[in-house]
Amino acid sequence: MYHRVTAAVTQLLADLYAALTPGGRLVLSFRDLSPSRTGTSRIIPVHSDADTILTCFLEYGPDVVTVHDLLHQRTAQRDWTLSTSAYRKLRIAPDWVADRLAEVGFRDVRHAPAPRRMTLVTAARQ
C-alpha cells in the first residue's frame, strides 16, 4: 500500500508542475514526521485557553503516523467534555519530497526546517 500512496504523491507533484506556468514557484510546508518521537515526547500540547485544551498523541508505524486528537471543552454548565478522533499521516521525509520534485522536472529545489517541526520546500518550474 505504501508504494501506491507514494506513487500518488509523486503524481500529485507532477500535476503541480504541469499546473504552474514556466517560471512559477511551488511552496510546500509540512510537518516532518519521518523521525520517530518516543515516550512522552509523542504527546504534543497544541492549543489551550480557558475553555479548550487540544492535545495530540502520536503513534508511529513504519510508513504512517496515527495522530490521536484529545479535545477537552468546557460546557455552558462549566463541566468538561472530551472528544477524540484519530487520523493517519504519511511519514515522508523532506529529502524524499525534494528528490521527487526534481524527478518530475522542478529545478532550484530547496528545503529547510521551519518553526514547530515544520519543513518548507520550494521549487521552480522551468
PDB file of C-alpha atoms in Angstrom:
ATOM      1  CA  MET A   1       0.000   0.000   0.000  1.00  0.00           C
ATOM      2  CA  TYR A   2       2.795   2.449   0.857  1.00  0.00           C
ATOM      3  CA  HIS A   3       4.196   2.217  -2.674  1.00  0.00           C
ATOM      4  CA  ARG A   4       0.760   3.031  -4.111  1.00  0.00           C
ATOM      5  CA  VAL A   5       0.433   6.054  -1.827  1.00  0.00           C
ATOM      6  CA  THR A   6       3.922   7.378  -2.561  1.00  0.00           C
ATOM      7  CA  ALA A   7       3.210   6.896  -6.279  1.00  0.00           C
ATOM      8  CA  ALA A   8       0.088   9.051  -5.784  1.00  0.00           C
ATOM      9  CA  VAL A   9       2.177  11.731  -4.045  1.00  0.00           C
ATOM     10  CA  THR A  10       4.660  11.676  -6.932  1.00  0.00           C
ATOM     11  CA  GLN A  11       1.757  12.043  -9.372  1.00  0.00           C
ATOM     12  CA  LEU A  12       0.409  14.992  -7.359  1.00  0.00           C
ATOM     13  CA  LEU A  13       3.811  16.698  -7.588  1.00  0.00           C
ATOM     14  CA  ALA A  14       3.866  16.081 -11.361  1.00  0.00           C
ATOM     15  CA  ASP A  15       0.363  17.561 -11.632  1.00  0.00           C
ATOM     16  CA  LEU A  16       1.510  20.634  -9.684  1.00  0.00           C
ATOM     17  CA  TYR A  17       4.429  21.002 -12.093  1.00  0.00           C
ATOM     18  CA  ALA A  18       2.040  20.851 -15.052  1.00  0.00           C
ATOM     19  CA  ALA A  19      -0.307  23.412 -13.464  1.00  0.00           C
ATOM     20  CA  LEU A  20       2.413  26.027 -12.943  1.00  0.00           C
ATOM     21  CA  THR A  21       3.411  28.400 -15.700  1.00  0.00           C
ATOM     22  CA  PRO A  22       7.091  28.470 -16.674  1.00  0.00           C
ATOM     23  CA  GLY A  23       8.998  30.422 -14.040  1.00  0.00           C
ATOM     24  CA  GLY A  24       6.306  29.696 -11.432  1.00  0.00           C
ATOM     25  CA  ARG A  25       7.313  28.634  -7.926  1.00  0.00           C
ATOM     26  CA  LEU A  26       5.889  25.925  -5.722  1.00  0.00           C
ATOM     27  CA  VAL A  27       5.928  26.415  -1.952  1.00  0.00           C
ATOM     28  CA  LEU A  28       5.098  23.477   0.322  1.00  0.00           C
ATOM     29  CA  SER A  29       5.111  23.290   4.089  1.00  0.00           C
ATOM     30  CA  PHE A  30       4.501  20.166   6.099  1.00  0.00           C
ATOM     31  CA  ARG A  31       5.396  18.614   9.406  1.00  0.00           C
ATOM     32  CA  ASP A  32       8.388  16.314   9.137  1.00  0.00           C
ATOM     33  CA  LEU A  33       7.123  13.094  10.725  1.00  0.00           C
ATOM     34  CA  SER A  34       9.960  10.928   9.396  1.00  0.00           C
ATOM     35  CA  PRO A  35      11.939  10.795  12.680  1.00  0.00           C
ATOM     36  CA  SER A  36      10.093   8.919  15.424  1.00  0.00           C
ATOM     37  CA  ARG A  37       9.338  10.542  18.734  1.00  0.00           C
ATOM     38  CA  THR A  38       9.456   8.256  21.743  1.00  0.00           C
ATOM     39  CA  GLY A  39       7.981   8.183  25.214  1.00  0.00           C
ATOM     40  CA  THR A  40       6.237  11.311  26.405  1.00  0.00           C
ATOM     41  CA  SER A  41       7.647  13.391  23.530  1.00  0.00           C
ATOM     42  CA  ARG A  42       4.840  11.783  21.460  1.00  0.00           C
ATOM     43  CA  ILE A  43       2.343  13.884  23.446  1.00  0.00           C
ATOM     44  CA  ILE A  44       2.007  17.359  21.940  1.00  0.00           C
ATOM     45  CA  PRO A  45       0.058  20.234  23.503  1.00  0.00           C
ATOM     46  CA  VAL A  46      -1.495  22.005  20.518  1.00  0.00           C
ATOM     47  CA  HIS A  47      -3.772  24.696  21.969  1.00  0.00           C
ATOM     48  CA  SER A  48      -5.249  25.759  25.266  1.00  0.00           C
ATOM     49  CA  ASP A  49      -7.342  28.605  26.584  1.00  0.00           C
ATOM     50  CA  ALA A  50      -9.847  28.974  29.424  1.00  0.00           C
ATOM     51  CA  ASP A  51     -12.416  26.713  27.718  1.00  0.00           C
ATOM     52  CA  THR A  52     -10.458  24.466  25.358  1.00  0.00           C
ATOM     53  CA  ILE A  53      -7.492  22.122  25.598  1.00  0.00           C
ATOM     54  CA  LEU A  54      -6.290  20.273  22.484  1.00  0.00           C
ATOM     55  CA  THR A  55      -3.592  17.649  22.858  1.00  0.00           C
ATOM     56  CA  CYS A  56      -2.278  15.171  20.278  1.00  0.00           C
ATOM     57  CA  PHE A  57      -0.688  11.792  20.827  1.00  0.00           C
ATOM     58  CA  LEU A  58       1.448  10.347  18.010  1.00  0.00           C
ATOM     59  CA  GLU A  59       1.640   6.614  17.336  1.00  0.00           C
ATOM     60  CA  TYR A  60       4.416   5.702  14.881  1.00  0.00           C
ATOM     61  CA  GLY A  61       4.196   2.937  12.318  1.00  0.00           C
ATOM     62  CA  PRO A  62       6.782   2.197   9.641  1.00  0.00           C
ATOM     63  CA  ASP A  63       5.089   4.305   6.929  1.00  0.00           C
ATOM     64  CA  VAL A  64       2.439   6.354   8.733  1.00  0.00           C
ATOM     65  CA  VAL A  65       1.862   8.184  11.974  1.00  0.00           C
ATOM     66  CA  THR A  66      -1.545   7.863  13.597  1.00  0.00           C
ATOM     67  CA  VAL A  67      -2.442  11.173  15.207  1.00  0.00           C
ATOM     68  CA  HIS A  68      -4.866  10.918  18.121  1.00  0.00           C
ATOM     69  CA  ASP A  69      -6.593  14.207  18.993  1.00  0.00           C
ATOM     70  CA  LEU A  70      -7.919  14.738  22.518  1.00  0.00           C
ATOM     71  CA  LEU A  71     -10.162  17.819  22.700  1.00  0.00           C
ATOM     72  CA  HIS A  72     -11.382  18.927  26.126  1.00  0.00           C
ATOM     73  CA  GLN A  73     -14.045  21.646  26.005  1.00  0.00           C
ATOM     74  CA  ARG A  74     -15.803  23.412  28.839  1.00  0.00           C
ATOM     75  CA  THR A  75     -19.608  23.333  28.532  1.00  0.00           C
ATOM     76  CA  ALA A  76     -22.071  26.077  29.403  1.00  0.00           C
ATOM     77  CA  GLN A  77     -22.546  24.266  32.741  1.00  0.00           C
ATOM     78  CA  ARG A  78     -18.754  24.616  33.312  1.00  0.00           C
ATOM     79  CA  ASP A  79     -18.211  20.842  33.038  1.00  0.00           C
ATOM     80  CA  TRP A  80     -15.571  19.425  30.726  1.00  0.00           C
ATOM     81  CA  THR A  81     -16.350  17.176  27.760  1.00  0.00           C
ATOM     82  CA  LEU A  82     -13.859  15.066  25.870  1.00  0.00           C
ATOM     83  CA  SER A  83     -13.977  14.488  22.119  1.00  0.00           C
ATOM     84  CA  THR A  84     -11.484  12.208  20.424  1.00  0.00           C
ATOM     85  CA  SER A  85     -10.504  11.471  16.866  1.00  0.00           C
ATOM     86  CA  ALA A  86      -7.674   9.791  15.019  1.00  0.00           C
ATOM     87  CA  TYR A  87      -6.256  10.029  11.534  1.00  0.00           C
ATOM     88  CA  ARG A  88      -3.167   8.838   9.722  1.00  0.00           C
ATOM     89  CA  LYS A  89      -0.417  10.904   8.131  1.00  0.00           C
ATOM     90  CA  LEU A  90       2.301   9.723   5.803  1.00  0.00           C
ATOM     91  CA  ARG A  91       5.859   9.641   7.040  1.00  0.00           C
ATOM     92  CA  ILE A  92       7.550  11.333   4.097  1.00  0.00           C
ATOM     93  CA  ALA A  93      10.992  12.836   4.618  1.00  0.00           C
ATOM     94  CA  PRO A  94      11.828  16.272   3.175  1.00  0.00           C
ATOM     95  CA  ASP A  95      14.705  14.745   1.180  1.00  0.00           C
ATOM     96  CA  TRP A  96      12.260  12.322  -0.450  1.00  0.00           C
ATOM     97  CA  VAL A  97       9.941  15.199  -1.431  1.00  0.00           C
ATOM     98  CA  ALA A  98      12.883  17.202  -2.824  1.00  0.00           C
ATOM     99  CA  ASP A  99      14.052  14.192  -4.854  1.00  0.00           C
ATOM    100  CA  ARG A 100      10.565  13.618  -6.302  1.00  0.00           C
ATOM    101  CA  LEU A 101      10.227  17.316  -7.190  1.00  0.00           C
ATOM    102  CA  ALA A 102      13.483  17.170  -9.138  1.00  0.00           C
ATOM    103  CA  GLU A 103      12.385  13.877 -10.705  1.00  0.00           C
ATOM    104  CA  VAL A 104       9.183  15.423 -12.131  1.00  0.00           C
ATOM    105  CA  GLY A 105      11.044  18.417 -13.569  1.00  0.00           C
ATOM    106  CA  PHE A 106      11.275  21.098 -10.886  1.00  0.00           C
ATOM    107  CA  ARG A 107      14.567  22.988 -10.564  1.00  0.00           C
ATOM    108  CA  ASP A 108      16.125  25.021  -7.771  1.00  0.00           C
ATOM    109  CA  VAL A 109      14.584  22.650  -5.212  1.00  0.00           C
ATOM    110  CA  ARG A 110      15.343  23.702  -1.645  1.00  0.00           C
ATOM    111  CA  HIS A 111      14.143  22.615   1.760  1.00  0.00           C
ATOM    112  CA  ALA A 112      14.788  23.939   5.213  1.00  0.00           C
ATOM    113  CA  PRO A 113      13.394  23.473   8.702  1.00  0.00           C
ATOM    114  CA  ALA A 114      10.649  25.865   9.750  1.00  0.00           C
ATOM    115  CA  PRO A 115       9.222  26.503  13.231  1.00  0.00           C
ATOM    116  CA  ARG A 116       7.340  23.780  15.133  1.00  0.00           C
ATOM    117  CA  ARG A 117       8.996  20.813  13.386  1.00  0.00           C
ATOM    118  CA  MET A 118       7.658  22.009  10.048  1.00  0.00           C
ATOM    119  CA  THR A 119       9.601  21.887   6.785  1.00  0.00           C
ATOM    120  CA  LEU A 120       9.472  24.434   3.996  1.00  0.00           C
ATOM    121  CA  VAL A 121      10.138  23.164   0.466  1.00  0.00           C
ATOM    122  CA  THR A 122      10.370  25.468  -2.548  1.00  0.00           C
ATOM    123  CA  ALA A 123      10.921  24.647  -6.202  1.00  0.00           C
ATOM    124  CA  ALA A 124      10.712  26.395  -9.573  1.00  0.00           C
ATOM    125  CA  ARG A 125       9.227  25.300 -12.851  1.00  0.00           C
ATOM    126  CA  GLN A 126      11.499  25.761 -15.857  1.00  0.00           C
TER     127      GLN A 126
END
